[in-house]
Tab-separated table of C-alpha atoms and ligand atoms in Angstrom:
chain	number	residue	atom	x	y	z
A	243	UNK	CA	-10.857	21.189	4.690
A	244	UNK	CA	-7.765	19.108	3.944
A	245	UNK	CA	-6.596	16.558	6.496
A	246	UNK	CA	-2.969	17.556	6.336
A	247	UNK	CA	0.091	18.181	4.209
A	248	UNK	CA	1.948	15.466	2.350
A	249	UNK	CA	5.314	15.578	0.663
A	250	UNK	CA	6.536	12.621	-1.275
A	251	UNK	CA	9.279	12.327	-3.816
A	252	UNK	CA	10.615	10.153	-6.587
A	253	UNK	CA	14.119	10.143	-7.999
A	254	UNK	CA	14.254	10.806	-11.748
A	255	UNK	CA	16.747	8.072	-12.540
A	256	UNK	CA	14.611	6.713	-15.382
A	257	UNK	CA	11.034	6.502	-16.632
A	258	UNK	CA	8.324	5.574	-14.118
A	259	UNK	CA	7.756	1.807	-14.044
A	260	UNK	CA	5.057	-0.475	-12.671
A	261	UNK	CA	6.870	-0.779	-9.333
A	262	UNK	CA	6.790	3.018	-8.895
A	263	UNK	CA	3.164	3.083	-9.986
A	264	UNK	CA	1.940	0.438	-7.550
A	265	UNK	CA	4.347	1.340	-4.759
A	266	UNK	CA	3.887	5.099	-4.744
A	267	UNK	CA	2.091	6.956	-7.512
A	268	UNK	CA	-1.284	5.269	-7.150
A	269	UNK	CA	-1.431	6.078	-3.459
A	270	UNK	CA	-0.501	9.710	-4.155
A	271	UNK	CA	-3.342	9.946	-6.653
A	272	UNK	CA	-5.806	8.665	-4.048
A	273	UNK	CA	-4.469	10.912	-1.314
A	274	UNK	CA	-4.581	14.128	-3.328
A	275	UNK	CA	-8.284	14.706	-2.672
A	276	UNK	CA	-7.907	14.560	1.087
A	277	UNK	CA	-4.481	16.071	1.587
A	278	UNK	CA	-2.537	19.010	0.307
A	279	UNK	CA	-0.063	17.080	-1.798
A	280	UNK	CA	3.456	18.042	-2.871
A	281	UNK	CA	4.973	15.640	-5.401
A	282	UNK	CA	8.692	16.173	-5.690
A	283	UNK	CA	10.747	15.159	-8.679
A	284	UNK	CA	13.831	14.880	-6.526
A	285	UNK	CA	16.649	15.441	-8.997
A	286	UNK	CA	19.174	16.398	-6.311
A	287	UNK	CA	18.611	12.994	-4.747
A	288	UNK	CA	19.239	11.409	-8.148
A	289	UNK	CA	22.636	13.157	-8.172
A	290	UNK	CA	23.712	11.363	-4.981
A	291	UNK	CA	24.309	8.321	-7.182
A	292	UNK	CA	23.941	9.369	-10.831
A	293	UNK	CA	26.236	12.414	-10.991
A	294	UNK	CA	28.924	11.421	-13.457
A	295	UNK	CA	26.825	11.624	-16.574
A	296	UNK	CA	24.093	14.217	-16.162
A	297	UNK	CA	23.288	14.580	-19.849
A	298	UNK	CA	19.932	12.813	-19.449
A	299	UNK	CA	18.847	14.450	-16.213
A	300	UNK	CA	16.749	17.313	-17.589
A	301	UNK	CA	14.933	15.013	-20.019
A	302	UNK	CA	14.242	12.500	-17.248
A	303	UNK	CA	12.803	15.193	-14.999
A	304	UNK	CA	10.461	16.272	-17.749
A	305	UNK	CA	9.526	12.702	-18.545
A	306	UNK	CA	8.728	12.103	-14.884
A	307	UNK	CA	6.421	15.115	-14.842
A	308	UNK	CA	4.541	13.669	-17.828
A	309	UNK	CA	4.418	10.287	-16.072
A	310	UNK	CA	3.012	11.869	-12.880
A	311	UNK	CA	0.291	13.765	-14.707
A	312	UNK	CA	-0.676	10.884	-16.956
A	313	UNK	CA	-0.894	8.593	-13.927
A	314	UNK	CA	-3.485	10.944	-12.479
A	315	UNK	CA	-1.736	13.583	-10.403
A	316	UNK	CA	-3.888	16.634	-11.007
A	317	UNK	CA	-1.754	19.781	-11.203
A	318	UNK	CA	-4.756	21.933	-10.283
A	319	UNK	CA	-5.148	20.018	-7.054
A	320	UNK	CA	-1.562	19.099	-6.215
A	321	UNK	CA	1.830	20.726	-6.528
A	322	UNK	CA	4.330	19.023	-8.802
A	323	UNK	CA	7.772	20.465	-8.225
A	324	UNK	CA	11.323	19.893	-9.354
A	325	UNK	CA	13.491	19.817	-6.245
A	326	UNK	CA	16.379	21.776	-7.768
A	327	UNK	CA	14.002	24.556	-8.892
A	328	UNK	CA	13.270	25.343	-5.262
A	329	UNK	CA	16.670	26.393	-3.890
A	330	UNK	CA	15.369	26.290	-0.322
A	331	UNK	CA	15.748	22.498	-0.359
A	332	UNK	CA	19.498	22.977	-0.628
A	333	UNK	CA	19.560	25.725	1.970
A	334	UNK	CA	17.632	23.742	4.569
A	335	UNK	CA	19.746	20.683	3.805
A	336	UNK	CA	22.873	22.653	4.631
A	337	UNK	CA	21.511	24.034	7.885
A	338	UNK	CA	20.144	20.671	9.031
A	339	UNK	CA	23.460	19.020	8.166
A	340	UNK	CA	25.040	21.093	10.956
A	341	UNK	CA	22.875	19.495	13.625
A	342	UNK	CA	22.896	15.929	12.293
A	343	UNK	CA	25.533	13.633	13.828
A	344	UNK	CA	27.469	11.650	11.214
A	345	UNK	CA	26.866	8.504	13.274
A	346	UNK	CA	23.122	8.743	12.664
A	347	UNK	CA	23.734	8.770	8.927
A	348	UNK	CA	26.268	5.964	8.871
A	349	UNK	CA	23.747	3.708	10.592
A	350	UNK	CA	21.051	4.111	7.924
A	351	UNK	CA	20.643	0.712	6.194
A	352	UNK	CA	20.058	2.175	2.723
A	353	UNK	CA	23.386	4.003	3.005
A	354	UNK	CA	25.213	0.732	3.562
A	355	UNK	CA	23.378	-0.825	0.610
A	356	UNK	CA	24.225	2.070	-1.653
A	357	UNK	CA	27.873	1.964	-0.612
A	358	UNK	CA	27.946	-1.761	-1.448
A	359	UNK	CA	26.513	-0.937	-4.874
A	360	UNK	CA	29.536	1.280	-5.526
A	361	UNK	CA	31.785	-1.805	-5.635
A	362	UNK	CA	34.664	-0.202	-3.813
A	363	UNK	CA	34.409	3.354	-5.180
A	364	UNK	CA	34.473	5.990	-2.438
A	365	UNK	CA	31.010	7.194	-1.415
A	366	UNK	CA	30.421	10.921	-1.862
A	367	UNK	CA	29.607	13.290	0.981
A	368	UNK	CA	26.248	13.903	-0.682
A	369	UNK	CA	25.335	10.225	-0.524
A	370	UNK	CA	25.886	10.176	3.235
A	371	UNK	CA	23.671	13.236	3.469
A	372	UNK	CA	20.832	11.679	1.444
A	373	UNK	CA	18.513	11.379	4.482
A	374	UNK	CA	19.236	14.977	5.515
A	375	UNK	CA	18.113	16.120	2.072
A	376	UNK	CA	15.022	13.976	2.399
A	377	UNK	CA	14.306	15.481	5.842
A	378	UNK	CA	14.643	18.913	4.240
A	379	UNK	CA	12.103	18.010	1.545
A	380	UNK	CA	9.598	16.917	4.137
A	381	UNK	CA	10.154	19.642	6.727
A	382	UNK	CA	10.300	22.480	4.196
A	383	UNK	CA	6.572	22.082	3.512
A	384	UNK	CA	5.854	21.356	7.176
A	385	UNK	CA	4.365	18.052	6.083
A	386	UNK	CA	2.640	16.000	8.729
A	387	UNK	CA	2.240	12.854	6.640
A	388	UNK	CA	4.634	11.037	4.322
A	389	UNK	CA	3.479	8.072	2.254
A	390	UNK	CA	6.442	5.735	1.925
A	391	UNK	CA	7.269	2.122	1.298
A	392	UNK	CA	8.657	-0.034	4.087
A	393	UNK	CA	12.217	0.535	2.851
A	394	UNK	CA	11.979	4.272	3.552
A	395	UNK	CA	11.001	3.980	7.217
A	396	UNK	CA	14.540	4.492	8.572
A	397	UNK	CA	14.721	7.731	6.559
A	398	UNK	CA	11.485	8.907	8.046
A	399	UNK	CA	12.614	8.061	11.548
A	400	UNK	CA	15.715	10.134	10.930
A	401	UNK	CA	13.576	13.030	9.702
A	402	UNK	CA	11.705	12.900	12.989
A	403	UNK	CA	14.938	12.847	14.969
A	404	UNK	CA	16.320	15.800	13.058
A	405	UNK	CA	13.080	17.743	13.599
A	406	UNK	CA	13.208	16.951	17.316
A	407	UNK	CA	16.819	18.037	17.583
A	408	UNK	CA	16.139	21.278	15.738
A	409	UNK	CA	13.209	22.074	17.998
A	410	UNK	CA	15.252	21.241	21.103
A	411	UNK	CA	18.101	23.517	20.051
A	412	UNK	CA	16.226	26.459	18.560
A	413	UNK	CA	12.592	26.227	19.618
A	414	UNK	CA	9.488	24.590	18.168
A	415	UNK	CA	9.456	25.115	14.418
A	416	UNK	CA	8.773	21.665	13.008
A	417	UNK	CA	6.191	19.050	13.815
A	418	UNK	CA	7.289	15.453	13.512
A	419	UNK	CA	5.843	13.936	10.351
A	420	UNK	CA	4.204	10.516	10.502
A	421	UNK	CA	4.811	7.757	7.986
A	422	UNK	CA	1.857	6.399	6.082
A	423	UNK	CA	3.105	3.044	4.934
A	424	UNK	CA	1.594	2.237	1.575
A	425	UNK	CA	0.160	-1.258	1.551
A	426	UNK	CA	0.652	-2.958	-1.742
A	427	UNK	CA	1.844	-6.242	-3.127
A	428	UNK	CA	5.492	-5.898	-3.953
A	429	UNK	CA	5.976	-6.570	-7.644
A	430	UNK	CA	9.036	-8.587	-8.576
A	431	UNK	CA	11.050	-7.840	-11.703
A	432	UNK	CA	10.084	-9.662	-14.901
A	433	UNK	CA	12.822	-12.191	-14.178
A	434	UNK	CA	11.663	-12.759	-10.601
A	435	UNK	CA	14.595	-10.794	-9.173
A	436	UNK	CA	14.286	-7.421	-7.483
A	437	UNK	CA	13.072	-4.707	-9.882
A	438	UNK	CA	16.031	-2.782	-11.166
A	439	UNK	CA	16.925	-0.676	-14.149
A	440	UNK	CA	20.301	-2.381	-14.293
A	441	UNK	CA	18.675	-5.833	-14.611
A	442	UNK	CA	16.458	-4.520	-17.426
A	443	UNK	CA	13.479	-6.302	-15.836
A	444	UNK	CA	10.936	-3.463	-15.725
A	445	UNK	CA	7.777	-2.450	-17.576
A	446	UNK	CA	7.408	1.303	-17.909
A	447	UNK	CA	4.034	2.995	-17.615
A	448	UNK	CA	4.618	4.774	-20.926
A	449	UNK	CA	5.402	1.546	-22.734
A	450	UNK	CA	3.380	0.744	-25.867
A	451	UNK	CA	1.226	-2.407	-26.089
A	452	UNK	CA	3.581	-4.182	-28.486
A	453	UNK	CA	6.549	-3.897	-26.226
A	454	UNK	CA	4.472	-4.850	-23.163
A	455	UNK	CA	3.457	-8.050	-24.994
A	456	UNK	CA	7.069	-8.803	-25.859
A	457	UNK	CA	8.258	-8.223	-22.290
A	458	UNK	CA	5.509	-10.328	-20.731
A	459	UNK	CA	6.271	-13.113	-23.198
A	460	UNK	CA	9.831	-13.152	-21.923
A	461	UNK	CA	8.880	-13.256	-18.229
A	462	UNK	CA	10.264	-15.967	-15.986
A	463	UNK	CA	7.799	-18.553	-14.691
A	464	UNK	CA	7.775	-21.424	-12.220
A	465	UNK	CA	11.069	-23.204	-13.112
A	466	UNK	CA	9.739	-26.622	-12.090
A	467	UNK	CA	7.098	-26.433	-14.805
A	468	UNK	CA	9.209	-27.617	-17.728
A	469	UNK	CA	6.387	-29.119	-19.769
A	470	UNK	CA	2.880	-27.962	-20.531
A	471	UNK	CA	1.593	-31.070	-18.745
A	472	UNK	CA	3.476	-30.315	-15.497
A	473	UNK	CA	1.356	-28.736	-12.765
A	474	UNK	CA	2.488	-25.182	-11.953
A	475	UNK	CA	3.064	-23.334	-8.687
A	476	UNK	CA	1.443	-19.907	-8.976
A	477	UNK	CA	2.716	-18.863	-5.541
A	478	UNK	CA	6.302	-18.754	-6.820
A	479	UNK	CA	5.549	-17.514	-10.348
A	480	UNK	CA	6.131	-13.797	-11.074
A	481	UNK	CA	3.510	-13.927	-13.843
A	482	UNK	CA	0.943	-14.884	-11.237
A	483	UNK	CA	1.965	-12.057	-8.897
A	484	UNK	CA	1.300	-9.637	-11.753
A	485	UNK	CA	-2.065	-11.295	-12.453
A	486	UNK	CA	-3.083	-10.774	-8.852
A	487	UNK	CA	-2.633	-7.038	-9.367
A	488	UNK	CA	-3.722	-6.513	-12.973
A	489	UNK	CA	-6.307	-9.214	-13.671
A	490	UNK	CA	-9.845	-9.356	-12.234
A	491	UNK	CA	-10.026	-11.433	-9.034
A	492	UNK	CA	-12.337	-14.140	-10.393
A	493	UNK	CA	-10.210	-14.616	-13.512
A	494	UNK	CA	-7.061	-14.680	-11.365
A	495	UNK	CA	-8.570	-17.432	-9.246
A	496	UNK	CA	-9.440	-19.416	-12.369
A	497	UNK	CA	-5.921	-19.056	-13.693
A	498	UNK	CA	-4.544	-20.206	-10.354
A	499	UNK	CA	-6.587	-23.415	-10.452
A	500	UNK	CA	-5.868	-24.044	-14.121
A	501	UNK	CA	-2.145	-23.554	-13.606
A	502	UNK	CA	-2.076	-25.949	-10.657
A	503	UNK	CA	-4.018	-28.481	-12.724
A	504	UNK	CA	-1.914	-27.985	-15.886
A	505	UNK	CA	-5.025	-26.904	-17.798
A	506	UNK	CA	-3.548	-23.610	-18.908
A	507	UNK	CA	-0.119	-23.193	-20.445
A	508	UNK	CA	2.323	-20.405	-19.681
A	509	UNK	CA	1.986	-18.919	-23.165
A	510	UNK	CA	-1.753	-18.457	-22.810
A	511	UNK	CA	-1.420	-17.268	-19.229
A	512	UNK	CA	1.071	-14.619	-20.334
A	513	UNK	CA	-1.166	-13.483	-23.179
A	514	UNK	CA	-3.905	-12.872	-20.646
A	515	UNK	CA	-1.530	-10.967	-18.421
A	516	UNK	CA	-0.314	-8.765	-21.277
A	517	UNK	CA	-3.940	-7.884	-22.046
A	518	UNK	CA	-4.629	-7.007	-18.409
A	519	UNK	CA	-1.579	-4.765	-18.117
A	520	UNK	CA	-2.312	-3.054	-21.427
A	521	UNK	CA	-5.895	-2.423	-20.299
A	522	UNK	CA	-4.762	-1.088	-16.903
A	523	UNK	CA	-2.367	1.329	-18.573
A	524	UNK	CA	-4.839	2.466	-21.257
A	525	UNK	CA	-6.142	5.538	-19.379
A	526	UNK	CA	-2.563	6.537	-18.574
A	527	UNK	CA	-1.630	6.203	-22.234
A	528	UNK	CA	-4.590	8.324	-23.289
A	529	UNK	CA	-3.744	11.106	-20.868
A	530	UNK	CA	-0.144	11.034	-22.041
A	531	UNK	CA	-1.281	11.618	-25.613
A	532	UNK	CA	-3.377	14.570	-24.500
A	533	UNK	CA	-0.447	16.077	-22.641
A	534	UNK	CA	1.962	15.572	-25.482
A	535	UNK	CA	-0.454	17.242	-27.881
A	536	UNK	CA	-0.132	20.446	-25.863
A	537	UNK	CA	3.406	21.788	-26.192
A	538	UNK	CA	4.450	24.023	-23.340
A	539	UNK	CA	1.953	22.515	-20.923
A	540	UNK	CA	4.470	20.566	-18.863
A	541	UNK	CA	6.864	23.500	-18.543
A	542	UNK	CA	3.978	25.654	-17.456
A	543	UNK	CA	2.906	23.137	-14.819
A	544	UNK	CA	6.446	22.828	-13.486
A	545	UNK	CA	6.887	26.581	-13.389
A	546	UNK	CA	3.671	27.039	-11.512
A	547	UNK	CA	4.533	24.160	-9.179
A	548	UNK	CA	7.900	25.750	-8.371
A	549	UNK	CA	6.252	29.110	-7.649
A	550	UNK	CA	3.689	27.551	-5.362
A	551	UNK	CA	6.309	25.449	-3.587
A	552	UNK	CA	8.659	28.418	-3.182
A	553	UNK	CA	6.018	30.454	-1.395
A	554	UNK	CA	5.729	27.822	1.333
A	555	UNK	CA	9.456	27.058	1.322
A	556	UNK	CA	10.359	30.719	1.811
A	557	UNK	CA	8.043	31.131	4.737
A	558	UNK	CA	9.514	28.040	6.403
A	559	UNK	CA	13.046	29.294	5.803
A	560	UNK	CA	12.157	32.633	7.390
A	561	UNK	CA	11.101	30.758	10.532
A	562	UNK	CA	14.238	28.603	10.443
A	563	UNK	CA	16.578	31.557	10.030
A	564	UNK	CA	14.845	33.430	12.797
A	565	UNK	CA	14.896	30.429	15.139
A	566	UNK	CA	18.593	29.864	14.424
A	567	UNK	CA	19.255	33.581	14.908
A	568	UNK	CA	21.029	33.929	11.577
A	569	UNK	CA	21.923	37.568	10.923
A	570	UNK	CA	19.305	39.468	9.018
A	571	UNK	CA	20.334	41.354	5.951
A	572	UNK	CA	19.732	45.071	6.524
A	573	UNK	CA	18.483	46.775	3.404
A	574	UNK	CA	18.277	50.341	4.710
A	575	UNK	CA	21.802	50.713	6.051
A	576	UNK	CA	22.615	53.764	3.945
A	577	UNK	CA	20.427	56.573	2.750
B	38	LIG	N1	14.096	8.471	-0.786
B	38	LIG	C1	12.869	8.339	-1.515
B	38	LIG	C2	12.934	7.059	-2.355
B	38	LIG	O1	14.003	6.604	-2.714
B	38	LIG	C3	12.617	9.533	-2.415
B	38	LIG	C4	12.380	10.784	-1.622
B	38	LIG	C5	13.161	11.875	-1.598
B	38	LIG	C6	11.276	11.037	-0.762
B	38	LIG	N2	12.624	12.839	-0.779
B	38	LIG	C7	11.474	12.352	-0.241
B	38	LIG	C8	10.157	10.297	-0.368
B	38	LIG	C9	10.583	12.893	0.673
B	38	LIG	C10	9.263	10.843	0.541
B	38	LIG	C11	9.481	12.146	1.050
B	38	LIG	O2	11.890	6.515	-2.666
């Protein structure tokens, strides 16, 4: 018996990187045995920001499906779905938008951040509605649990408020989903800044060993360690943060001491890190090769995922329409 239903989503704005893997995907993989898991490739959410050039969107969605499966999401066990394939996401978004005060949305911190990122360009109506779409994702599958990072908590709170308001207005249809905050060390970008595609400071999970080595070689380190003989400060070095995730604990501790004592140089330390990351990604790389050797497999999985998702989505929408007393379409009006 499963403990509950989980929906979680990722925006297909680019290939899955180590931040996505440690911050989300790994926890989904662990949760899929205990929970009924819906993994959304949320392409409509990607359009809230990346809508001017959509030429890459379909390829990115497909790539994300391959990334999910190679990272260990088991399509037999879990449902992988493309958000835009299941039209009910859009329908529920529209209906929930009617009962969501604009003020609630304007107060969401991520909205303000995203507007700042636009550098003066006018934010779209869809961007303001981002959390309503996210609430629709979650409520459509009547999820009770949502694994999210800290940054998504305001969105989840809003989902709960929208569910409460719906139930108050139209009767109990939704339960209020609980956040399951994923505990993980937050990985910095390779340059020590925040991970971002636009800073080009990411390692992708599909990256080949050669390019991982090159990227790790170029990583920023403790700036006060100018010479090999200077003692280092692992606590402020991004290379060390990565070691603490990808290298065995005893080795990490050794590296820490050797860095502080100037017994290991950054070049050697980075070589070790590259090896650890390459080893950690090896099973993912193997699974990717298996998937890519089977043409048609990914499309099949996405088709089946959409069918499975639609069955649940339709039954929720029937309850929503009934609760809201939307007019039923009569099919037997004329003989
Ligand atoms: N907003 C989430 C993010 O940026 C992605 C997302 C969309 C999501 N719909 C969701 C996450 C539903 C959890 C549940 O990471």
